[in-house]
PDB file of C-alpha atoms in Angstrom:
ATOM      1  CA  MET A   1     138.910 201.821 113.086  1.00  0.00           C
ATOM      2  CA  MET A   2     137.943 200.171 109.846  1.00  0.00           C
ATOM      3  CA  ALA A   3     135.819 197.010 109.882  1.00  0.00           C
ATOM      4  CA  GLU A   4     137.445 193.765 108.951  1.00  0.00           C
ATOM      5  CA  ALA A   5     136.931 193.076 105.277  1.00  0.00           C
ATOM      6  CA  HIS A   6     134.574 190.201 104.516  1.00  0.00           C
ATOM      7  CA  ARG A   7     136.715 187.166 103.648  1.00  0.00           C
ATOM      8  CA  LEU A   8     135.699 184.002 101.980  1.00  0.00           C
ATOM      9  CA  PRO A   9     135.294 180.835 104.087  1.00  0.00           C
ATOM     10  CA  THR A  10     138.161 178.372 103.957  1.00  0.00           C
ATOM     11  CA  ASP A  11     138.085 174.455 103.979  1.00  0.00           C
ATOM     12  CA  ALA A  12     138.951 174.869 107.706  1.00  0.00           C
ATOM     13  CA  ASP A  13     136.042 176.933 108.200  1.00  0.00           C
ATOM     14  CA  ALA A  14     133.812 174.306 106.404  1.00  0.00           C
ATOM     15  CA  LEU A  15     135.143 171.703 108.623  1.00  0.00           C
ATOM     16  CA  ALA A  16     134.483 173.690 111.775  1.00  0.00           C
ATOM     17  CA  TRP A  17     130.938 174.561 110.630  1.00  0.00           C
ATOM     18  CA  GLY A  18     130.207 170.864 109.928  1.00  0.00           C
ATOM     19  CA  ALA A  19     131.557 169.912 113.199  1.00  0.00           C
ATOM     20  CA  LEU A  20     129.263 172.715 115.005  1.00  0.00           C
ATOM     21  CA  LEU A  21     126.309 171.306 113.205  1.00  0.00           C
ATOM     22  CA  ALA A  22     127.038 167.753 113.998  1.00  0.00           C
ATOM     23  CA  ASP A  23     127.244 168.785 117.784  1.00  0.00           C
ATOM     24  CA  ALA A  24     123.850 170.444 117.412  1.00  0.00           C
ATOM     25  CA  TYR A  25     122.336 167.325 115.758  1.00  0.00           C
ATOM     26  CA  ARG A  26     123.798 165.017 118.586  1.00  0.00           C
ATOM     27  CA  GLU A  27     122.107 167.213 121.202  1.00  0.00           C
ATOM     28  CA  ILE A  28     118.889 167.240 119.112  1.00  0.00           C
ATOM     29  CA  GLY A  29     119.113 163.374 118.886  1.00  0.00           C
ATOM     30  CA  ALA A  30     119.616 162.909 122.539  1.00  0.00           C
ATOM     31  CA  ARG A  31     117.017 165.262 123.661  1.00  0.00           C
ATOM     32  CA  ALA A  32     114.152 164.839 120.933  1.00  0.00           C
ATOM     33  CA  MET A  33     114.697 162.075 118.518  1.00  0.00           C
ATOM     34  CA  ARG A  34     116.160 158.988 120.312  1.00  0.00           C
ATOM     35  CA  ASP A  35     112.694 157.626 121.284  1.00  0.00           C
ATOM     36  CA  LEU A  36     110.944 158.232 117.890  1.00  0.00           C
ATOM     37  CA  PRO A  37     110.388 155.202 115.538  1.00  0.00           C
ATOM     38  CA  ILE A  38     112.445 156.856 112.763  1.00  0.00           C
ATOM     39  CA  TYR A  39     115.734 156.778 114.866  1.00  0.00           C
ATOM     40  CA  ASN A  40     118.186 154.124 113.727  1.00  0.00           C
ATOM     41  CA  ASP A  41     120.145 153.092 116.934  1.00  0.00           C
ATOM     42  CA  ALA A  42     122.929 151.639 114.835  1.00  0.00           C
ATOM     43  CA  LEU A  43     123.954 155.118 113.596  1.00  0.00           C
ATOM     44  CA  GLY A  44     125.528 158.147 115.023  1.00  0.00           C
ATOM     45  CA  VAL A  45     125.961 161.750 113.842  1.00  0.00           C
ATOM     46  CA  GLU A  46     128.791 162.593 111.478  1.00  0.00           C
ATOM     47  CA  ALA A  47     129.623 165.714 109.276  1.00  0.00           C
ATOM     48  CA  VAL A  48     130.958 164.316 106.114  1.00  0.00           C
ATOM     49  CA  GLY A  49     133.026 165.832 103.332  1.00  0.00           C
ATOM     50  CA  PHE A  50     132.561 169.485 104.344  1.00  0.00           C
ATOM     51  CA  ARG A  51     134.299 171.870 101.993  1.00  0.00           C
ATOM     52  CA  ILE A  52     134.106 174.974  99.971  1.00  0.00           C
ATOM     53  CA  PHE A  53     132.318 175.112  96.646  1.00  0.00           C
ATOM     54  CA  ASN A  54     132.060 178.453  94.884  1.00  0.00           C
ATOM     55  CA  GLY A  55     132.645 180.324  98.170  1.00  0.00           C
ATOM     56  CA  GLN A  56     130.016 178.527 100.029  1.00  0.00           C
ATOM     57  CA  ILE A  57     130.201 175.690 102.525  1.00  0.00           C
ATOM     58  CA  VAL A  58     128.603 172.300 101.608  1.00  0.00           C
ATOM     59  CA  GLY A  59     128.882 168.846 102.990  1.00  0.00           C
ATOM     60  CA  ILE A  60     126.472 166.036 104.088  1.00  0.00           C
ATOM     61  CA  MET A  61     125.104 165.456 107.441  1.00  0.00           C
ATOM     62  CA  VAL A  62     124.510 161.933 108.642  1.00  0.00           C
ATOM     63  CA  THR A  63     122.147 161.338 111.623  1.00  0.00           C
ATOM     64  CA  PRO A  64     120.230 158.309 112.901  1.00  0.00           C
ATOM     65  CA  TRP A  65     117.051 159.813 111.216  1.00  0.00           C
ATOM     66  CA  PHE A  66     118.288 161.427 108.109  1.00  0.00           C
ATOM     67  CA  MET A  67     121.128 162.047 105.519  1.00  0.00           C
ATOM     68  CA  ASN A  68     121.057 165.525 104.022  1.00  0.00           C
ATOM     69  CA  VAL A  69     123.285 167.780 101.927  1.00  0.00           C
ATOM     70  CA  VAL A  70     123.549 170.841 103.942  1.00  0.00           C
ATOM     71  CA  MET A  71     124.985 174.476 103.692  1.00  0.00           C
ATOM     72  CA  PRO A  72     124.722 177.614 105.775  1.00  0.00           C
ATOM     73  CA  ALA A  73     121.935 179.869 104.593  1.00  0.00           C
ATOM     74  CA  ASP A  74     122.710 182.999 106.536  1.00  0.00           C
ATOM     75  CA  GLN A  75     124.351 184.501 103.484  1.00  0.00           C
ATOM     76  CA  MET A  76     121.436 183.675 101.300  1.00  0.00           C
ATOM     77  CA  ALA A  77     119.037 186.543 100.588  1.00  0.00           C
ATOM     78  CA  LEU A  78     115.789 184.875 101.558  1.00  0.00           C
ATOM     79  CA  ASP A  79     113.255 185.848 104.199  1.00  0.00           C
ATOM     80  CA  ALA A  80     110.796 183.094 104.671  1.00  0.00           C
ATOM     81  CA  MET A  81     111.817 179.979 106.622  1.00  0.00           C
ATOM     82  CA  GLY A  82     110.461 176.751 105.130  1.00  0.00           C
ATOM     83  CA  ALA A  83     111.060 178.254 101.603  1.00  0.00           C
ATOM     84  CA  SER A  84     113.110 176.412  99.006  1.00  0.00           C
ATOM     85  CA  LEU A  85     116.203 177.383  97.115  1.00  0.00           C
ATOM     86  CA  ARG A  86     117.859 176.037  93.980  1.00  0.00           C
ATOM     87  CA  VAL A  87     121.582 175.694  94.264  1.00  0.00           C
ATOM     88  CA  HIS A  88     123.766 174.970  91.510  1.00  0.00           C
ATOM     89  CA  LEU A  89     126.276 172.211  91.950  1.00  0.00           C
ATOM     90  CA  PRO A  90     128.481 170.620  89.196  1.00  0.00           C
ATOM     91  CA  ALA A  91     125.995 167.731  88.893  1.00  0.00           C
ATOM     92  CA  GLY A  92     123.111 170.058  88.317  1.00  0.00           C
ATOM     93  CA  ASP A  93     120.511 172.327  90.143  1.00  0.00           C
ATOM     94  CA  ILE A  94     119.582 170.942  93.636  1.00  0.00           C
ATOM     95  CA  GLU A  95     116.475 172.138  95.471  1.00  0.00           C
ATOM     96  CA  PHE A  96     117.190 172.915  99.161  1.00  0.00           C
ATOM     97  CA  ALA A  97     114.696 173.687 101.939  1.00  0.00           C
ATOM     98  CA  LEU A  98     115.542 176.366 104.443  1.00  0.00           C
ATOM     99  CA  GLY A  99     115.377 175.623 108.137  1.00  0.00           C
ATOM    100  CA  GLU A 100     117.050 176.718 111.507  1.00  0.00           C
ATOM    101  CA  VAL A 101     119.289 174.721 113.777  1.00  0.00           C
ATOM    102  CA  GLU A 102     120.162 176.228 117.085  1.00  0.00           C
ATOM    103  CA  PRO A 103     122.921 177.439 117.919  1.00  0.00           C
ATOM    104  CA  VAL A 104     124.143 177.177 114.380  1.00  0.00           C
ATOM    105  CA  GLY A 105     121.517 179.351 112.579  1.00  0.00           C
ATOM    106  CA  ARG A 106     119.853 179.165 109.293  1.00  0.00           C
ATOM    107  CA  ILE A 107     120.745 176.233 107.154  1.00  0.00           C
ATOM    108  CA  ALA A 108     119.721 174.959 103.649  1.00  0.00           C
ATOM    109  CA  SER A 109     119.294 171.128 103.378  1.00  0.00           C
ATOM    110  CA  CYS A 110     118.425 168.597 100.672  1.00  0.00           C
ATOM    111  CA  SER A 111     117.335 165.234 101.887  1.00  0.00           C
ATOM    112  CA  LEU A 112     119.203 162.073 100.514  1.00  0.00           C
ATOM    113  CA  PHE A 113     117.702 159.619 102.918  1.00  0.00           C
ATOM    114  CA  SER A 114     114.972 159.582 105.749  1.00  0.00           C
ATOM    115  CA  PRO A 115     114.465 157.338 107.608  1.00  0.00           C
ATOM    116  CA  MET A 116     117.916 155.645 107.780  1.00  0.00           C
ATOM    117  CA  PHE A 117     117.003 151.966 108.193  1.00  0.00           C
ATOM    118  CA  ALA A 118     118.745 151.124 104.908  1.00  0.00           C
ATOM    119  CA  PHE A 119     122.044 151.459 106.713  1.00  0.00           C
ATOM    120  CA  ALA A 120     123.248 148.659 108.973  1.00  0.00           C
ATOM    121  CA  ASP A 121     126.113 150.643 110.320  1.00  0.00           C
ATOM    122  CA  MET A 122     127.888 153.887 110.304  1.00  0.00           C
ATOM    123  CA  ALA A 123     130.512 152.823 107.917  1.00  0.00           C
ATOM    124  CA  ALA A 124     127.910 152.165 105.249  1.00  0.00           C
ATOM    125  CA  ALA A 125     126.207 155.453 105.887  1.00  0.00           C
ATOM    126  CA  ILE A 126     129.444 157.387 105.708  1.00  0.00           C
ATOM    127  CA  ALA A 127     130.437 155.536 102.498  1.00  0.00           C
ATOM    128  CA  THR A 128     127.044 156.323 101.050  1.00  0.00           C
ATOM    129  CA  ALA A 129     127.508 159.988 102.040  1.00  0.00           C
ATOM    130  CA  GLU A 130     130.905 160.116 100.607  1.00  0.00           C
ATOM    131  CA  ALA A 131     129.788 158.709  97.210  1.00  0.00           C
ATOM    132  CA  ALA A 132     126.749 160.875  97.064  1.00  0.00           C
ATOM    133  CA  LEU A 133     128.995 164.064  97.648  1.00  0.00           C
ATOM    134  CA  ALA A 134     131.386 162.827  95.015  1.00  0.00           C
ATOM    135  CA  GLU A 135     128.459 162.455  92.526  1.00  0.00           C
ATOM    136  CA  LEU A 136     127.193 166.042  93.434  1.00  0.00           C
ATOM    137  CA  MET A 137     130.609 167.512  92.739  1.00  0.00           C
ATOM    138  CA  LEU A 138     131.081 165.581  89.432  1.00  0.00           C
ATOM    139  CA  PRO A 139     129.968 167.911  86.451  1.00  0.00           C
ATOM    140  CA  ALA A 140     126.858 166.340  84.806  1.00  0.00           C
ATOM    141  CA  ASP A 141     128.392 166.414  81.395  1.00  0.00           C
ATOM    142  CA  SER A 142     131.803 165.085  82.222  1.00  0.00           C
ATOM    143  CA  GLU A 143     133.032 161.941  80.706  1.00  0.00           C
ATOM    144  CA  GLU A 144     133.290 160.373  84.095  1.00  0.00           C
ATOM    145  CA  ALA A 145     129.733 161.325  85.207  1.00  0.00           C
ATOM    146  CA  VAL A 146     128.203 159.828  81.894  1.00  0.00           C
ATOM    147  CA  ARG A 147     130.235 156.614  82.305  1.00  0.00           C
ATOM    148  CA  ARG A 148     129.267 156.137  85.981  1.00  0.00           C
ATOM    149  CA  ARG A 149     125.691 156.923  85.398  1.00  0.00           C
ATOM    150  CA  ALA A 150     125.350 154.747  82.206  1.00  0.00           C
ATOM    151  CA  SER A 151     126.839 151.712  84.153  1.00  0.00           C
ATOM    152  CA  ALA A 152     124.736 152.256  87.340  1.00  0.00           C
ATOM    153  CA  THR A 153     121.358 152.094  85.304  1.00  0.00           C
ATOM    154  CA  PRO A 154     121.158 148.782  83.486  1.00  0.00           C
ATOM    155  CA  ALA A 155     119.006 148.522  80.433  1.00  0.00           C
ATOM    156  CA  ILE A 156     115.611 146.952  80.867  1.00  0.00           C
ATOM    157  CA  ASP A 157     114.028 144.779  78.252  1.00  0.00           C
ATOM    158  CA  ARG A 158     110.707 146.579  77.743  1.00  0.00           C
ATOM    159  CA  ARG A 159     108.717 143.453  76.844  1.00  0.00           C
ATOM    160  CA  ASN A 160     109.929 141.571  80.062  1.00  0.00           C
ATOM    161  CA  PHE A 161     109.274 144.761  82.101  1.00  0.00           C
ATOM    162  CA  LEU A 162     105.602 145.062  80.919  1.00  0.00           C
ATOM    163  CA  ARG A 163     105.220 141.470  81.808  1.00  0.00           C
ATOM    164  CA  GLY A 164     106.586 142.115  85.166  1.00  0.00           C
ATOM    165  CA  VAL A 165     109.824 140.197  84.804  1.00  0.00           C
ATOM    166  CA  LEU A 166     112.855 142.644  85.184  1.00  0.00           C
ATOM    167  CA  THR A 167     115.889 141.496  83.473  1.00  0.00           C
ATOM    168  CA  GLU A 168     118.880 143.183  81.790  1.00  0.00           C
ATOM    169  CA  ARG A 169     118.719 143.366  78.077  1.00  0.00           C
ATOM    170  CA  GLY A 170     120.858 140.584  76.692  1.00  0.00           C
ATOM    171  CA  GLY A 171     123.266 141.677  73.890  1.00  0.00           C
TER     172      GLY A 171
END
């Protein structure tokens, strides 16, 4: 019998992997994290925006103690756990740390927030995760990215900055 040909993951695979990872983090939260001071009781665990990008699963994991961009790492040719890996996403190269989450296996993750006390509720955390993933999937040199990033960073008057007074530059 011939072995099944290796197939590329689908969006359904990405959603299933995100759900499996979320289940693993729910168990970790209940078992090991709930009593730690970094645990935000107002939040839960949610897999956000899992999809396929360049044949690889990617999405954002929201937990009461962190928000990370994550992807499976079993296909990545790296031997040392704890090592880092640069992954090219449309917004640019992002550095991921390697780790392992049972029963999911090896994952690559990039921290966005930790701890999670800036979020009052799950709706705010999920909205932030969706916005972050949208930015990561937006090519850095696209007109939309340039426009968004320019409007997100107000110009600071240097003189007032040096005096300790932060104001937007008047025109």
